[in-house]
PDB file of C-alpha atoms in Angstrom:
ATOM      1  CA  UNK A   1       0.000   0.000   0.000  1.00  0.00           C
ATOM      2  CA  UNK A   2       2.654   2.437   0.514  1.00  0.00           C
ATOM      3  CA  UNK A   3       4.098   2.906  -3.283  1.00  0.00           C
ATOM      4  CA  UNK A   4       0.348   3.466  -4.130  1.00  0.00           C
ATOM      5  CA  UNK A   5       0.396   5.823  -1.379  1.00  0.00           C
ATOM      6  CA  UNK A   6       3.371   7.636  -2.726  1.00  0.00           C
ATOM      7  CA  UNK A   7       2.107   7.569  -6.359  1.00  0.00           C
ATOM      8  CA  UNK A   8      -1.331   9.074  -5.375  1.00  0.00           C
ATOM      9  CA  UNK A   9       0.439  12.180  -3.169  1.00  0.00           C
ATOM     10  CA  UNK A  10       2.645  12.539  -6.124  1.00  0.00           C
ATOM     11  CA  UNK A  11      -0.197  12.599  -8.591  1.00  0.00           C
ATOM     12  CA  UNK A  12      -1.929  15.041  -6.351  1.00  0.00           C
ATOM     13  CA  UNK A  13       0.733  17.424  -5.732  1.00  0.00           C
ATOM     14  CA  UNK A  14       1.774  17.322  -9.061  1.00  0.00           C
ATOM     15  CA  UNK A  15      -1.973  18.551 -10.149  1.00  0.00           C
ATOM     16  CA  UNK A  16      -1.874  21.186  -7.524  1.00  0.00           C
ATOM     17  CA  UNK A  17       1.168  22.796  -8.581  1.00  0.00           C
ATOM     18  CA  UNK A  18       0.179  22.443 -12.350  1.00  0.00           C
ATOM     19  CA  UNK A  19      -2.708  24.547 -11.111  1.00  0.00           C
ATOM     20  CA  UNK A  20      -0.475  27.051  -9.241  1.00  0.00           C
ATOM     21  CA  UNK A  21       1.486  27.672 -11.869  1.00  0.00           C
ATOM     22  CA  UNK A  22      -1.234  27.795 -14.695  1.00  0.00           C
ATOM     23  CA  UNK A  23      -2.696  30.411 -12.265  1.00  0.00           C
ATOM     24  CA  UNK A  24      -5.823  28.855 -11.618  1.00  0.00           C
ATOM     25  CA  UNK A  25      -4.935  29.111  -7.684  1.00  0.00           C
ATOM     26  CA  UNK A  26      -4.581  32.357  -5.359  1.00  0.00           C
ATOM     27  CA  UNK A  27      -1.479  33.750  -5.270  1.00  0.00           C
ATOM     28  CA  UNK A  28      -1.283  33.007  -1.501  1.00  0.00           C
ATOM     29  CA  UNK A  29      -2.294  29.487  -2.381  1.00  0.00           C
ATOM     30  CA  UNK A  30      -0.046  28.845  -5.176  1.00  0.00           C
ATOM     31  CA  UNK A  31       2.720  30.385  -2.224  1.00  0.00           C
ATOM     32  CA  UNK A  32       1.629  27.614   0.460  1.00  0.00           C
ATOM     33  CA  UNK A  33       1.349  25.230  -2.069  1.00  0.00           C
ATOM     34  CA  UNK A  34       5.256  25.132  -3.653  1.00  0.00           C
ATOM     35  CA  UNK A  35       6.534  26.353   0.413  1.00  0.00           C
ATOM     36  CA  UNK A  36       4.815  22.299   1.210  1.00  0.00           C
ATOM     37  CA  UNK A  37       6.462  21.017  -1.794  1.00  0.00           C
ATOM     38  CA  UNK A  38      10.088  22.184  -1.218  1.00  0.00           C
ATOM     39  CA  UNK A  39       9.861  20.815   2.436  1.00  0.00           C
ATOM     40  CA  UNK A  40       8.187  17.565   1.379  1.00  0.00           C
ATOM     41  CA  UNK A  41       9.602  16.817  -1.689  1.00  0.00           C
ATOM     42  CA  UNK A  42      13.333  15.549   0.385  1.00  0.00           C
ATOM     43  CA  UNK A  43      11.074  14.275   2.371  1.00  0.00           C
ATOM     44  CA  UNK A  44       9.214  11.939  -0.018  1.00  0.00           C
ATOM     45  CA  UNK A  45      12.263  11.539  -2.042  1.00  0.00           C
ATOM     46  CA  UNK A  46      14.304   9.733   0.849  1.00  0.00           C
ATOM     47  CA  UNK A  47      11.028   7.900   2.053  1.00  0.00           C
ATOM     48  CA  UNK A  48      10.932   7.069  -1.976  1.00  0.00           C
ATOM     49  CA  UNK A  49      14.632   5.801  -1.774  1.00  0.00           C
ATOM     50  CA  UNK A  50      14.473   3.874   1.696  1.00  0.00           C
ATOM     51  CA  UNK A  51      11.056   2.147   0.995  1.00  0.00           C
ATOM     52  CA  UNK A  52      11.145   1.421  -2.431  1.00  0.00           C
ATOM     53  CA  UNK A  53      14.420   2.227  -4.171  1.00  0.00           C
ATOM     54  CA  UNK A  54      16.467   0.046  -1.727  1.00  0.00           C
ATOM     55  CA  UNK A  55      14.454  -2.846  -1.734  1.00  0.00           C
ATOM     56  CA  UNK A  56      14.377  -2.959  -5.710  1.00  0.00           C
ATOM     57  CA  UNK A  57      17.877  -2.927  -6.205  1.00  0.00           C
ATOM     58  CA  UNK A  58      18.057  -5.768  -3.583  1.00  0.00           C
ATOM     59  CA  UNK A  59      15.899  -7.704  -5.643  1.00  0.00           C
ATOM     60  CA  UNK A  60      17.582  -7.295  -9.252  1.00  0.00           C
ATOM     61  CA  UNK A  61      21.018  -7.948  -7.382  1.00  0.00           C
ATOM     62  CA  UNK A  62      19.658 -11.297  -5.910  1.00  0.00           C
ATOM     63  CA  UNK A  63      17.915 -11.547  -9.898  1.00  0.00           C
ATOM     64  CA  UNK A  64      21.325 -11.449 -10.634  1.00  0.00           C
ATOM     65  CA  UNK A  65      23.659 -13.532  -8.365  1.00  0.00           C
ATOM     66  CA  UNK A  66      20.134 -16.688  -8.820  1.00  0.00           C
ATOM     67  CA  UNK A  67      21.035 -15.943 -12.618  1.00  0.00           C
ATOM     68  CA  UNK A  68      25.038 -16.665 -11.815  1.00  0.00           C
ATOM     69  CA  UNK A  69      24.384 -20.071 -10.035  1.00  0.00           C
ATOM     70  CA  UNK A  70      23.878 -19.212  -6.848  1.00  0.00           C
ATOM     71  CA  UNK A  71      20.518 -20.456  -5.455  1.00  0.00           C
ATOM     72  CA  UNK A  72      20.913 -19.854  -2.034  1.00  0.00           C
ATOM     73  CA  UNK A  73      20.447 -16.058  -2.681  1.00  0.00           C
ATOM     74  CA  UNK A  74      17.560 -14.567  -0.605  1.00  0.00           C
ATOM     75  CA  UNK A  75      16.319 -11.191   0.217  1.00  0.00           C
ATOM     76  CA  UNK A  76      15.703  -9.498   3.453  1.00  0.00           C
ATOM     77  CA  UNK A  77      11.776  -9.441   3.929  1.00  0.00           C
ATOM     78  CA  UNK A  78      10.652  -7.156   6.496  1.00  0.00           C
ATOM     79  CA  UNK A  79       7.548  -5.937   5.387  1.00  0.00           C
ATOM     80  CA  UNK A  80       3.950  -6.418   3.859  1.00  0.00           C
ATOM     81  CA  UNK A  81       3.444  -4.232   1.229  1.00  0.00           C
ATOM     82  CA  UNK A  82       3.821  -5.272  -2.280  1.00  0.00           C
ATOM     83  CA  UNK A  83       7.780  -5.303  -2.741  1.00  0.00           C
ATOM     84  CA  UNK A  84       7.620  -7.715   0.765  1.00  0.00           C
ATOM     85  CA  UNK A  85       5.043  -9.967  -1.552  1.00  0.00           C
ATOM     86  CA  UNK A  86       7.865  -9.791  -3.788  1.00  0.00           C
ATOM     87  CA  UNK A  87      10.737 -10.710  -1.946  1.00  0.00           C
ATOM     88  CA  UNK A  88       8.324 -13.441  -0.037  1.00  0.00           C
ATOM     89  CA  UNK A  89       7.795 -15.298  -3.620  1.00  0.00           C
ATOM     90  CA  UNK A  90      11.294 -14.789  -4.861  1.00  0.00           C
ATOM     91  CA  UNK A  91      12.555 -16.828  -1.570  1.00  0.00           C
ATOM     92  CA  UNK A  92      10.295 -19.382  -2.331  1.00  0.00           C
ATOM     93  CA  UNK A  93      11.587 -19.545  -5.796  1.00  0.00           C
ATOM     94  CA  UNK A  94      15.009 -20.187  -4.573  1.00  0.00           C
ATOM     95  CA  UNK A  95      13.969 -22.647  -2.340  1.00  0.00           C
ATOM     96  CA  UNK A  96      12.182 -24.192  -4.718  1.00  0.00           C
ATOM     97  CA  UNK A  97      14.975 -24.138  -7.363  1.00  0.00           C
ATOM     98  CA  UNK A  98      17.987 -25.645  -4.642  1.00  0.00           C
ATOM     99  CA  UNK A  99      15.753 -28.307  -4.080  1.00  0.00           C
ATOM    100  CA  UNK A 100      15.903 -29.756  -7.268  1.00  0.00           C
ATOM    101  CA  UNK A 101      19.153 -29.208  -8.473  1.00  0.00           C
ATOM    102  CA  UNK A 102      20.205 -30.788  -4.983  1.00  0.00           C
ATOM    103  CA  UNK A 103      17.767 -33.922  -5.687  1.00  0.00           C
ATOM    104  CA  UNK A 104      19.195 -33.570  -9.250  1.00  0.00           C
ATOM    105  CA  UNK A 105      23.025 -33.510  -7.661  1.00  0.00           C
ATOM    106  CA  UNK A 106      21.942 -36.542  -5.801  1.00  0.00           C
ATOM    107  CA  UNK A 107      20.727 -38.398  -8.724  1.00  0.00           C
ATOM    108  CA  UNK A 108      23.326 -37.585 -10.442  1.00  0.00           C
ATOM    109  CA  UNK A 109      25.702 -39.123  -7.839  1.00  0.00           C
ATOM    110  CA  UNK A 110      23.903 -42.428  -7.519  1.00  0.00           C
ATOM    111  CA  UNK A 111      24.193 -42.559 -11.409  1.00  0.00           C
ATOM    112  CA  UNK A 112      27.864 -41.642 -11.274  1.00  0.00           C
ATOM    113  CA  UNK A 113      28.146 -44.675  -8.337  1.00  0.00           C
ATOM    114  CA  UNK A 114      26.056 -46.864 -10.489  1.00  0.00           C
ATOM    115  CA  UNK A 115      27.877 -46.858 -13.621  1.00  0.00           C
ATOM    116  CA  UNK A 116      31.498 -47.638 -11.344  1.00  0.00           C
ATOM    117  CA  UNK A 117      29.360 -50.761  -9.918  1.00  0.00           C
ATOM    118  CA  UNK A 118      28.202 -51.762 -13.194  1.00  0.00           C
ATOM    119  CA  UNK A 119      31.426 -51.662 -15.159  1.00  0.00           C
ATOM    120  CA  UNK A 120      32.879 -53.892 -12.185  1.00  0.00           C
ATOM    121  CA  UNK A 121      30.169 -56.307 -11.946  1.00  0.00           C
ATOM    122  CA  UNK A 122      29.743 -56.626 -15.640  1.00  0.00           C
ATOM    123  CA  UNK A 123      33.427 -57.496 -16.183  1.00  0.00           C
ATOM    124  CA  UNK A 124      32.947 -60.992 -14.382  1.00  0.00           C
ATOM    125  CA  UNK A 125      29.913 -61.830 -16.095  1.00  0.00           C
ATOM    126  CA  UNK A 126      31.157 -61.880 -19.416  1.00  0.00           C
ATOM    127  CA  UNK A 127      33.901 -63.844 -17.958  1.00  0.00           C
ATOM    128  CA  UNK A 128      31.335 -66.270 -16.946  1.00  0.00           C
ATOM    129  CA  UNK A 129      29.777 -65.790 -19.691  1.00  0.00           C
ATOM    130  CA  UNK A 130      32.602 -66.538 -22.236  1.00  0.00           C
ATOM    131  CA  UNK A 131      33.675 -69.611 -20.513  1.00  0.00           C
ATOM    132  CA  UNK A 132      29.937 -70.963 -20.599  1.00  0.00           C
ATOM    133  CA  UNK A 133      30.227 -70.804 -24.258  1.00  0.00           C
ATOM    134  CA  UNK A 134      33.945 -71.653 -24.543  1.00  0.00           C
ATOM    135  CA  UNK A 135      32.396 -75.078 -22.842  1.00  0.00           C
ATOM    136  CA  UNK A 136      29.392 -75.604 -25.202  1.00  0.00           C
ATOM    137  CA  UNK A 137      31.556 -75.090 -28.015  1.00  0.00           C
ATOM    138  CA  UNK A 138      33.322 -78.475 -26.936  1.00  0.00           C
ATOM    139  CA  UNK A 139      31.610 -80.886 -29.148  1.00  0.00           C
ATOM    140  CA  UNK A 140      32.285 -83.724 -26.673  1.00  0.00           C
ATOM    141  CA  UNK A 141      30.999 -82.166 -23.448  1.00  0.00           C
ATOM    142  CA  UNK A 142      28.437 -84.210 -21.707  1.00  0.00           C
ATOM    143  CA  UNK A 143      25.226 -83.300 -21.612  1.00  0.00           C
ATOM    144  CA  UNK A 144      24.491 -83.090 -18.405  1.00  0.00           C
ATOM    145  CA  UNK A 145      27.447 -80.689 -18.202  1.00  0.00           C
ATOM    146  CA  UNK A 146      26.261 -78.958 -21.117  1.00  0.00           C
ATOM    147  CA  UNK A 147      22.677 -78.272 -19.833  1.00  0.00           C
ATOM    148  CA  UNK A 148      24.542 -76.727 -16.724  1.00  0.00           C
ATOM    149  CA  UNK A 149      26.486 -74.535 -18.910  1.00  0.00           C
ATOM    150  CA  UNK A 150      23.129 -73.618 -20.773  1.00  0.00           C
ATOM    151  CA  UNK A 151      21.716 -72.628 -17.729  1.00  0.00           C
ATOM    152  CA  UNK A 152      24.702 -70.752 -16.284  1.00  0.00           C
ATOM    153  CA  UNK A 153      25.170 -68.689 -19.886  1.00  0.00           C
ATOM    154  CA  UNK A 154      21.389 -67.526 -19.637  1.00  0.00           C
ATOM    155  CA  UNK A 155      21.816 -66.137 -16.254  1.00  0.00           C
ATOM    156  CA  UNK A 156      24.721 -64.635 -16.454  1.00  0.00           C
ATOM    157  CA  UNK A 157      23.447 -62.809 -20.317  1.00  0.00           C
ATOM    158  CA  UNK A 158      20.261 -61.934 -17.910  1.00  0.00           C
ATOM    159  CA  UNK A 159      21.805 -60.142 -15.057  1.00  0.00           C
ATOM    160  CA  UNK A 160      24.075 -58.079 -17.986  1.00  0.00           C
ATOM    161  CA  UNK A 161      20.803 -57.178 -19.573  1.00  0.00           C
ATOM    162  CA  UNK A 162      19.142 -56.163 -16.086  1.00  0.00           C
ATOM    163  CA  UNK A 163      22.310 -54.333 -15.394  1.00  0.00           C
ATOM    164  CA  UNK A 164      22.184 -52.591 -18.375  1.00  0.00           C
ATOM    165  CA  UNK A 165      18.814 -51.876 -17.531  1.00  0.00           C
ATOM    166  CA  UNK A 166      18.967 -50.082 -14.497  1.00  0.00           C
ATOM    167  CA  UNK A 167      22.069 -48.105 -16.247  1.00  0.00           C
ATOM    168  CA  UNK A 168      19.123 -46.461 -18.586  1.00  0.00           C
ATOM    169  CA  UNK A 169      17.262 -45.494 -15.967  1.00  0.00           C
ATOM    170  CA  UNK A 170      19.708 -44.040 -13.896  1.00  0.00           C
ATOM    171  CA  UNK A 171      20.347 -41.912 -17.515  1.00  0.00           C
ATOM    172  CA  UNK A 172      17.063 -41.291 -18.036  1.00  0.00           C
ATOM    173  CA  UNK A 173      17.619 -37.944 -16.247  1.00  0.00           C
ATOM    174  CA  UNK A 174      19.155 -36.975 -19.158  1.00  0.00           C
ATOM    175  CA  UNK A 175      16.876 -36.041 -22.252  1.00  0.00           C
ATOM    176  CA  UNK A 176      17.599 -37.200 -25.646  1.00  0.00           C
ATOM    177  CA  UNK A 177      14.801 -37.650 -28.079  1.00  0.00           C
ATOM    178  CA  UNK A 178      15.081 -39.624 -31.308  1.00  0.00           C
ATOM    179  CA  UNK A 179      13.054 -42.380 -33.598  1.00  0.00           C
ATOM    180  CA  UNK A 180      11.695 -44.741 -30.955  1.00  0.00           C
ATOM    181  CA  UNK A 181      10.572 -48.233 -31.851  1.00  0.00           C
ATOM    182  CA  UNK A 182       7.669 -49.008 -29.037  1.00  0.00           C
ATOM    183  CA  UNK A 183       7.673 -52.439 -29.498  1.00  0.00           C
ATOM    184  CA  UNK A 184      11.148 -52.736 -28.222  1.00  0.00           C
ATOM    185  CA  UNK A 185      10.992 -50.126 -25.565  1.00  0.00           C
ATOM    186  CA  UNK A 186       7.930 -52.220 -24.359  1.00  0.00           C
ATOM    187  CA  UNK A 187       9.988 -55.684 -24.580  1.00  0.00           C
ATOM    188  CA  UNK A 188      12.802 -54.339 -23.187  1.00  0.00           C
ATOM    189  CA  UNK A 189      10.588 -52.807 -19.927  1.00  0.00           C
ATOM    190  CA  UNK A 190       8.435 -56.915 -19.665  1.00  0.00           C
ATOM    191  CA  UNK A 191      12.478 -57.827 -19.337  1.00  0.00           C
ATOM    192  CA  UNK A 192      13.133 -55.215 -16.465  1.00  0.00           C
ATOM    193  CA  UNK A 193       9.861 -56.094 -14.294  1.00  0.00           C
ATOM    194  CA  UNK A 194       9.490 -60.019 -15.211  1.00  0.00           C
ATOM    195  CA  UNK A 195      12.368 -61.535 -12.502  1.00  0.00           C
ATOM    196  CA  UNK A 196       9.885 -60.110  -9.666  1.00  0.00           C
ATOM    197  CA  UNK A 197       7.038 -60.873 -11.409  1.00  0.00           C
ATOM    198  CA  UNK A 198       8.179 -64.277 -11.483  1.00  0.00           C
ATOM    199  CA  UNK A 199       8.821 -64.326  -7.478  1.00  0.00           C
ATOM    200  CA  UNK A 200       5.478 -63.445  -7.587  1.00  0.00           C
ATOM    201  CA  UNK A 201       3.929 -66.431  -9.474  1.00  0.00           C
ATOM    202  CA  UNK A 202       2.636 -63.429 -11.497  1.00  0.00           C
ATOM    203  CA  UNK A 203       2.831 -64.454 -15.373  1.00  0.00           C
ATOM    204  CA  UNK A 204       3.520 -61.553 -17.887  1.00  0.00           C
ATOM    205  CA  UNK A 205       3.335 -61.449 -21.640  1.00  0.00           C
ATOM    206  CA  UNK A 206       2.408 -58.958 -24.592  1.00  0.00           C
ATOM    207  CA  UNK A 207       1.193 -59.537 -28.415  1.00  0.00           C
ATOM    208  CA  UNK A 208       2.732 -56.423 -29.580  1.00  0.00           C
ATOM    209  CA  UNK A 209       1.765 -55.363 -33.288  1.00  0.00           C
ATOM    210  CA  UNK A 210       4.763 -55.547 -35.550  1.00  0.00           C
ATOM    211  CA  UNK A 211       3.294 -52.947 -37.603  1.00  0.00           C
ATOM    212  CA  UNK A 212       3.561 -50.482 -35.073  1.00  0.00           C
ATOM    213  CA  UNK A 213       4.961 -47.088 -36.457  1.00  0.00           C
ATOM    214  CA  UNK A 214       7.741 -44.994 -34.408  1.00  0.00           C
ATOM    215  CA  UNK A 215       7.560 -42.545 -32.419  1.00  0.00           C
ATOM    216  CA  UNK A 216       9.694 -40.126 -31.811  1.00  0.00           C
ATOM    217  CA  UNK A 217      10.793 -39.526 -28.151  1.00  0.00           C
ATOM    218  CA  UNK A 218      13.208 -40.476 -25.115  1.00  0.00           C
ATOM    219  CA  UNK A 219      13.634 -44.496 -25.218  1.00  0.00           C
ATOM    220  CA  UNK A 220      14.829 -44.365 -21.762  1.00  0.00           C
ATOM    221  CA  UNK A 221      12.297 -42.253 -20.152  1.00  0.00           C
ATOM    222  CA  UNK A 222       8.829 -44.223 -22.129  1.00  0.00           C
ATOM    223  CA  UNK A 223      10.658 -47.549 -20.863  1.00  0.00           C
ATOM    224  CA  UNK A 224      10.545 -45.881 -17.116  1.00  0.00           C
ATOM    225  CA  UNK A 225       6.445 -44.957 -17.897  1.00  0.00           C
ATOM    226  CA  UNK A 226       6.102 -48.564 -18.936  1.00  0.00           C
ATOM    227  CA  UNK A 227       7.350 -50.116 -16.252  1.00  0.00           C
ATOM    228  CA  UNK A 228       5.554 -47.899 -14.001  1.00  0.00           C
ATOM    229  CA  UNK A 229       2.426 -48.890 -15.325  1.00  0.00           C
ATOM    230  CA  UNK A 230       3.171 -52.543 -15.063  1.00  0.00           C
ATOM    231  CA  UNK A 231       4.309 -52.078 -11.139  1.00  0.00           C
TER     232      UNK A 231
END
């Protein structure tokens, strides 16, 4: 209320000494009038400066340093006239804003901690992996041994493809849109959700139309709605 207080008594005193001037008041009037308006105006002006001035330039400085990086600006709110609505909101902003990039800091973190794990954990699967088929390569391996071997190639290819799995989601943070075939974004989320489905007794399947045109989008992120929806 007070810079439409200030606006107002500056419209009005403006219009009175328009009229003094213009001769429309007394003489005496027109006397009193500009006598008030040399004492008031430093008045007004410094009431101008500490009220409103002040405050604004505190605002487009913490505009500025939010626009640098730094979101834990804030601004001194003492007040509740409309530049104390302001600085109320713009707080909240900035809360608002270090939130997320710390959740997004975090995420990124786990991802970064991820990826080591991965690249350590794949590494002995495809060891296992390659020796399981070194073995079934051996014509003469018995086939009891070979069904082992079988069985010890498909889980070991399985926990790679989960691993790589959980590696897309982790990325998923990061946008990249392209030609997306659905089908095998909605194969490759069955795959993701199917081990605990399994736990579950729960059987899963899809008939999936193979004339299915693409879409263009994020691979990673419709795989994360799909498996959503099937949780």
């Amino acid at each position: 209320m007070l810079i439409v207080g200030v606006v107002v008594a500056a419209m009005v005193y403006g219009a009175a000494v328009t009229l003094a001037l213009t001769g429309n008041l007394g003489s005496a009037m027109a006397v009193v009038v500009l006598i008030v308006g040399a004492v008031l105006l430093p008045v007004a002006l410094f009431i101008v400066r500490r009220r409103i001035w002040t405050p604004l330039t505190e605002i487009e400085r913490a505009i500025r340093r939010v626009s640098e990086g730094d979101l834990s600006t804030q601004v001194p709110v003492a007040r509740d006239d409309e530049l104390g609505t302001v600085g109320t909101h713009f707080n909240h902003m900035t809360r608002v804003l270090r939130d997320r990039a710390e959740e997004q800091g975090r995420f990124a973190a786990a991802g970064e901690l991820l990826g080591g794990v991965a690249h350590e954990v794949n590494n002995p699967l495809m060891a296992i992996a390659s020796h399981a088929e070194l073995r079934l390569a051996d014509g003469n391996l018995p086939a009891e041994q070979r069904n082992e071997m079988q069985s010890i190639l498909r889980q070991a290819q399985r926990a790679a493809k989960l691993l790589r799995g959980l590696l897309r989601f982790v990325r998923a943070g990061e946008k990249r849109s392209a030609t997306v075939n659905m089908n095998d974004v909605v194969r490759s989320a069955i795959d993701l959700v199917s081990y605990r489905f399994t736990i579950d007794e729960i059987l899963i399947g899809g008939r999936l139309d193979p004339e299915l045109p693409t879409v263009v989008g994020d691979a990673n992120r419709l795989e994360q709605v799909i498996v959503n929806l099937l949780s």
